[in-house]
Each structure stands twice: as C-alpha cells, then as structure tokens.
Tab-separated table of C-alpha atoms in Angstrom:
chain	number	residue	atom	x	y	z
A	258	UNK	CA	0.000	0.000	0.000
A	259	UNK	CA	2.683	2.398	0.916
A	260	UNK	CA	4.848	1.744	-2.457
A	261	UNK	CA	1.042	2.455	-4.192
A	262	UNK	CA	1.073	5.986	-2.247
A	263	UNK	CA	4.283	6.706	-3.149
A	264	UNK	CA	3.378	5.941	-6.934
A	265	UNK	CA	0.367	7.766	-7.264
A	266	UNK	CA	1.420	10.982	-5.236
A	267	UNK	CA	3.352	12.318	-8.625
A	268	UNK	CA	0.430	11.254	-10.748
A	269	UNK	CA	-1.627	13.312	-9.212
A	270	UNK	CA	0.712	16.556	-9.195
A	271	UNK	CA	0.523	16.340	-13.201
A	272	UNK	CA	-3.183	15.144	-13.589
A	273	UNK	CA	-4.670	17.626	-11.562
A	274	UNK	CA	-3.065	20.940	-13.281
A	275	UNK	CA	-4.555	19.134	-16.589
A	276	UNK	CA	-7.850	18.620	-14.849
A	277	UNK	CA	-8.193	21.802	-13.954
A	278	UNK	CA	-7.564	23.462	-17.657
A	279	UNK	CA	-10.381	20.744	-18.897
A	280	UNK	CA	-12.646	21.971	-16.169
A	281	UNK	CA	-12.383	25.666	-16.856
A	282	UNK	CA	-14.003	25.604	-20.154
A	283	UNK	CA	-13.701	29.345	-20.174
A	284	UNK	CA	-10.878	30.162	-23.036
A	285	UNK	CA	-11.542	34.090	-22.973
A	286	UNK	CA	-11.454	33.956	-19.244
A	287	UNK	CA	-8.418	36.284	-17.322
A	288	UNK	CA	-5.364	34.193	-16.812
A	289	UNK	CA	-3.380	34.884	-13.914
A	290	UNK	CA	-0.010	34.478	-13.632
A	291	UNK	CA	-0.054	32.396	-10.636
A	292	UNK	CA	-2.139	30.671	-7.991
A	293	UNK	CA	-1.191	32.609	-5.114
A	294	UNK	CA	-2.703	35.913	-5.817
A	295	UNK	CA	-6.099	35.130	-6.749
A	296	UNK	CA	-6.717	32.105	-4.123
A	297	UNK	CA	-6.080	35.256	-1.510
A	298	UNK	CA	-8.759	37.369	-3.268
A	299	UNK	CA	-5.408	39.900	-4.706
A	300	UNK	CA	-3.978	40.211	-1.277
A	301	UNK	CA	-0.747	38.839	-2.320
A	302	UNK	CA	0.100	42.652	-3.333
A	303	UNK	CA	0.843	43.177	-0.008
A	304	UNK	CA	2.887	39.836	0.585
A	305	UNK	CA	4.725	39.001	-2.896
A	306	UNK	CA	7.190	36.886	-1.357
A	307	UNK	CA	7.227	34.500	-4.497
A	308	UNK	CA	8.704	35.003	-7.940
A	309	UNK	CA	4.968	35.870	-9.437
A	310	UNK	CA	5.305	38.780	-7.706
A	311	UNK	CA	7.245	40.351	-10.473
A	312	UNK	CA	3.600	40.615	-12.187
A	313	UNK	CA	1.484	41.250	-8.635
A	314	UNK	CA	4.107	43.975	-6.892
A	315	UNK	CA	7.665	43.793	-8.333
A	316	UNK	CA	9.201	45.442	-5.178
A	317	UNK	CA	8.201	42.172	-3.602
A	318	UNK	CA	11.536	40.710	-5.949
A	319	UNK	CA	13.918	42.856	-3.488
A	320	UNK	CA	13.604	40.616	-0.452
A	321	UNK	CA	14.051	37.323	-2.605
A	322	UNK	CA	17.340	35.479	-2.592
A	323	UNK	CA	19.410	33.603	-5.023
A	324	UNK	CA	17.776	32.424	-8.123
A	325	UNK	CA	13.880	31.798	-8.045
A	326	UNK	CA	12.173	30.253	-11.046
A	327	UNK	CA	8.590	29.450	-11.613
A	328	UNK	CA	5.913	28.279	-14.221
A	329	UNK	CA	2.431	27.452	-14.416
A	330	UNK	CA	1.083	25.682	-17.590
A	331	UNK	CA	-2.532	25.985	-18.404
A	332	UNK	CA	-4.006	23.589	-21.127
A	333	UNK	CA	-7.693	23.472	-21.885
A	334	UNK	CA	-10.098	22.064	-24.649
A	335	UNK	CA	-13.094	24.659	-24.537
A	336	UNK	CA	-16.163	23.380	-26.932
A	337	UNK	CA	-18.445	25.463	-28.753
A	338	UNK	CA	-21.699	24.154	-30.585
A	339	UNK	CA	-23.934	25.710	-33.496
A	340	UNK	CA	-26.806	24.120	-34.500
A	341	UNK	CA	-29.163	24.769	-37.717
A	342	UNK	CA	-32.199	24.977	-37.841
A	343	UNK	CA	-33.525	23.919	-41.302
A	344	UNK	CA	-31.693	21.009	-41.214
A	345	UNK	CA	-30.977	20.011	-37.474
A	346	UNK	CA	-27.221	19.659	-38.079
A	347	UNK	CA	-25.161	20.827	-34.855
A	348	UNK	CA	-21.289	21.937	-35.456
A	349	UNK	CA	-18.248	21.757	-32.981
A	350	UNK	CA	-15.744	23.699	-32.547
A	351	UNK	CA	-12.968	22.670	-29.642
A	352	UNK	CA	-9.478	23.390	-30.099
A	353	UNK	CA	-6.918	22.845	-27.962
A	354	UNK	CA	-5.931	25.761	-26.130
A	355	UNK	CA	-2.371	26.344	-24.179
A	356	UNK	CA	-1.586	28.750	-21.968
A	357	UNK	CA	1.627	29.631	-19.596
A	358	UNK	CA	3.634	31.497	-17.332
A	359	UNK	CA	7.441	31.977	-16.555
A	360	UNK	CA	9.210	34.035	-14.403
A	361	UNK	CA	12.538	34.633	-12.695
A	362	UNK	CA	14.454	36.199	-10.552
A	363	UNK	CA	17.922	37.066	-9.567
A	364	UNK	CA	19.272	38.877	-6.578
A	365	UNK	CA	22.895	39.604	-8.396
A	366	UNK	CA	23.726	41.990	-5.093
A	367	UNK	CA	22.378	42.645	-1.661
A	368	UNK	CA	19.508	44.055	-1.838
A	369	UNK	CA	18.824	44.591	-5.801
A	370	UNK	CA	17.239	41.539	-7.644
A	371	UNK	CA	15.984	41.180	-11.179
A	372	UNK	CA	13.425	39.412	-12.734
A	373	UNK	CA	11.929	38.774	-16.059
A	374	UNK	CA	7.929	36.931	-16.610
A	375	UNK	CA	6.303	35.690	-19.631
A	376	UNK	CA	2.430	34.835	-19.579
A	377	UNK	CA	-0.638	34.976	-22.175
A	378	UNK	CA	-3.536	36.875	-20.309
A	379	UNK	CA	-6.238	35.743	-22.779
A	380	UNK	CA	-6.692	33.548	-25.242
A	381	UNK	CA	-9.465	32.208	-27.442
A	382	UNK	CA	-9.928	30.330	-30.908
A	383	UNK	CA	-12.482	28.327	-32.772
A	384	UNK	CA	-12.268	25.914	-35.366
A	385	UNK	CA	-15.228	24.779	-37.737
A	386	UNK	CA	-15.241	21.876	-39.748
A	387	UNK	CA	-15.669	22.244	-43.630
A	388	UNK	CA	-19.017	21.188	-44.049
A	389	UNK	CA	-19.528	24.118	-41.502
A	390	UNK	CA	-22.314	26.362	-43.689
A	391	UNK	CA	-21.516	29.754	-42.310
A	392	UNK	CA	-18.084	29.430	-43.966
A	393	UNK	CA	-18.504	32.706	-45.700
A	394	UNK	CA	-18.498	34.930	-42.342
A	395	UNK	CA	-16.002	32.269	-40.394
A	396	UNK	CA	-14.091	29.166	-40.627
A	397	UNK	CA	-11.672	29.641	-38.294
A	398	UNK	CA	-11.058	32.835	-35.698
A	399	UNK	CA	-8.679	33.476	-33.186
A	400	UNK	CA	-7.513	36.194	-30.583
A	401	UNK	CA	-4.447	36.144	-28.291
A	402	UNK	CA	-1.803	38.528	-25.989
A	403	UNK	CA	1.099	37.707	-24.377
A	404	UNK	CA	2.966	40.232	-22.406
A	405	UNK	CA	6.668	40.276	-21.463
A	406	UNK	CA	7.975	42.115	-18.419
A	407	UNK	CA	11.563	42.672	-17.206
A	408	UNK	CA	11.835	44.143	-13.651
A	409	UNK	CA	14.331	45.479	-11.355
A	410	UNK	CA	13.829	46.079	-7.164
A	411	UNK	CA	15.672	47.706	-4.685
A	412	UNK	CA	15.978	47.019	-1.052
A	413	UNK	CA	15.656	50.315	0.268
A	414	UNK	CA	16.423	51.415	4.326
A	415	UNK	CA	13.779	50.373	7.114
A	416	UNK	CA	12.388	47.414	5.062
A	417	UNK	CA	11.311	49.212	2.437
A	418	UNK	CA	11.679	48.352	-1.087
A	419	UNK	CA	10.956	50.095	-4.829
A	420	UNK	CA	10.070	48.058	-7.639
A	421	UNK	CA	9.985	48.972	-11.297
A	422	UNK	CA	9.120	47.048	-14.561
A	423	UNK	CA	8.531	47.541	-18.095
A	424	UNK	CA	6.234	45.741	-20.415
A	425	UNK	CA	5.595	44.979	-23.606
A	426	UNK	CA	2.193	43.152	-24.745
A	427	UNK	CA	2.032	42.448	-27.933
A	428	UNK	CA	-1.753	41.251	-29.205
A	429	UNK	CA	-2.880	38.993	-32.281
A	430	UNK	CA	-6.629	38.201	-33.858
A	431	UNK	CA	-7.381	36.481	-37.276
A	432	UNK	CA	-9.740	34.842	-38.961
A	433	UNK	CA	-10.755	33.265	-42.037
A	434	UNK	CA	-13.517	32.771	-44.062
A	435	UNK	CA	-14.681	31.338	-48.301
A	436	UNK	CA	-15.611	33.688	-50.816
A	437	UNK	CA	-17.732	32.677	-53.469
A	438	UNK	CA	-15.949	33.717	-56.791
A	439	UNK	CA	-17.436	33.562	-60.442
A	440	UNK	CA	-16.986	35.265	-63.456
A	441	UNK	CA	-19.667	37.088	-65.440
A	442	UNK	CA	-18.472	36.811	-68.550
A	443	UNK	CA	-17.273	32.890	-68.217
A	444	UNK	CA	-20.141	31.766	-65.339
A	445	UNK	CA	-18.838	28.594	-63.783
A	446	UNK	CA	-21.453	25.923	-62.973
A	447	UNK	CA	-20.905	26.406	-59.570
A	448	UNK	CA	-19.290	28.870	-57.331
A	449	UNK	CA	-15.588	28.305	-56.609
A	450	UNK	CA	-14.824	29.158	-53.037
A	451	UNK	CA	-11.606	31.290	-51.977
A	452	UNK	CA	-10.357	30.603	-48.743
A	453	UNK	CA	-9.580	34.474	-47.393
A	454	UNK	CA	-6.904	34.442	-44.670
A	455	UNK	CA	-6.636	37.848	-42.424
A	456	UNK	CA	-4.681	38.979	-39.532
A	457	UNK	CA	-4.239	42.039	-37.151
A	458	UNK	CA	-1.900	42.719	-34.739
A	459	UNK	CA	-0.021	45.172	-32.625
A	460	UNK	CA	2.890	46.076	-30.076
A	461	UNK	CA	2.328	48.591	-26.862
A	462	UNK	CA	4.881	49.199	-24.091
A	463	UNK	CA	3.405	50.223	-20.709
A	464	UNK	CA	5.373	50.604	-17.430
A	465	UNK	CA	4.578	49.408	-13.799
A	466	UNK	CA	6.114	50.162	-10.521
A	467	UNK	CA	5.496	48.849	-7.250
A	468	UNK	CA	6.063	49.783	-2.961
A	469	UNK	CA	6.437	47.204	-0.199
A	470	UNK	CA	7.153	47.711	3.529
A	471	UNK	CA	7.704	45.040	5.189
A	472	UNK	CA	7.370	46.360	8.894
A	473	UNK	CA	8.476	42.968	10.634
A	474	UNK	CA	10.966	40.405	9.385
C-alpha cells in the first residue's frame, strides 16, 4: 500500500493541473499568472514573497534570494456548438488551447534583484469543420496577448523596497472565411470558393512600478 502511495502521489501533481484546464471551459477567461494571488482574493500585493510577484508587486523581488524560477502551464479544450435549424445539423468547434507562465528572478547583489515573466492573459480560438455552412463569415477565428515584463527592485532602508518594470504586450486576432468567386463573362457551374486568410496585430509598451514595507521580518 505504501509503495502504491508513493506511486500515485506524482500522478496526481501532473493530472490535476490538466484537470483543472479541462474543467475551466472558459478560453476568454483572465489568466493569472499564478495561484497565489487570486486564491487570496489579490492580497498577495501586499505579501509578494514569491517570484509571481514580479507581475502582482515587483518590489516584492527585493527581499528574494538567489535564483527563483517558476511556471504554471494551463491547457484546456473549450467546446463550442452551433446548430441549424432547417436542417438540425449541430457543429463543434474545440481546439486545444495552451496557456503559460514563466518568471525569474535574480538577486545579483544585496539588496537589488531582477526578474523577467512571460504569460498569455487571454486567449481564445475556434475551429469549424468544412461542411460548416456559415463558412462565408467564419471558418476559423482566433484572438491572443502575451505580455513580457523585465523588472528590477531595490531594497531600500527600514524594510522598504521600490520596484519597477517595463512591459511589452504584444496582441494577435485572425480569422478566415470562403468567398464565393465567379466570373460574369465565363459563369462557372458552380461557385468556386476562396479561402480568405486575415490577420491584425499590434505592439504597446506600458510601465509598472510597485512599494512594499515590510514592517516585521
């Protein structure tokens, strides 16, 4: 029984995280960069005495030692149905989905550490088959950010510490769809379809900065 504990105790450390992105079934939902913050309803501002705090309060990074490294990986199947009326055929659409974090953080000197993070916000996609008959406005759609933050905090006097960061998002959408295409002049006897393929996207750098006093070691 014991060797059966022992065997099924790292099982369940990989099957739950996977159970979890199954379970959410909401692929435009907020992602957040890790599981601290949000289980204590955003208090972790206050604390940040992980690596994720490079995206919660990046002073938090001064009173971390060494080298801290962290990632959470978020995989999810989300399905979306369309049915038609005149005909009673339903559609699916349920792509796989992944989404991540990574961050790190170095304390090079006493009391000045930095840290650089990686994580996709949002994300959200759908996938129709061919026979799928509303082709012509969308076959296939998609929408996705990712931001990238570098960060550097001081250990100030009397527990104090200054955080500041920099990021840059960067944010993606497409979709596709079938245009019918004839010619008047040389009418085909049926409508050839195009497929149309279009994408958007776009840079912006922001900047954060964070405070943290801790009053008691």
């Amino acid at each position: 029984m014991k060797k059966l504990r022992r065997q099924l105790i790292p099982i369940l450390f990989v099957a739950l995280p996977l159970c979890a992105g199954s379970m959410a079934a909401t692929d435009f939902a907020p992602y957040d960069p890790g599981s601290r913050s949000p289980a204590r309803g955003g208090a972790f501002v206050a604390r940040a005495d992980d690596v994720t705090a490079l995206f919660a309060n990046p002073a938090g990074l001064a009173f971390l030692k060494g080298l801290r490294f962290k990632t959470n990986i978020y995989f999810g199947q989300p399905a979306l149905s369309a049915s038609r009326p005149a005909t009673g055929a339903t559609y699916e659409s349920n792509p796989r989905l992944f989404r991540g974090t990574l961050a790190a953080s170095w304390q090079f000197m006493k009391g000045v550490t930095a840290g650089v993070g990686f994580y996709t916000p949002y994300q959200s996609s759908t996938v129709w088959p061919y026979v799928w008959p509303a082709d012509s406005t969308s076959s296939k759609a998609g929408l996705s950010a990712t931001v990238i933050r570098p960060a550097l905090a001081i250990e100030l006097p009397g527990g104090l510490a200054l955080g500041l960061g920099l990021d840059v998002v960067q944010a993606k959408a497409s979709w596709r769809h079938m245009l019918a295409f004839n010619l008047e002049k040389y009418p085909l006897p049926r409508d050839a379809y195009i497929r149309s393929n279009h994408e958007v996207s776009g840079t912006g750098i922001g900047f954060t900065a964070g405070l943290l006093w801790k009053a008691h070691p």
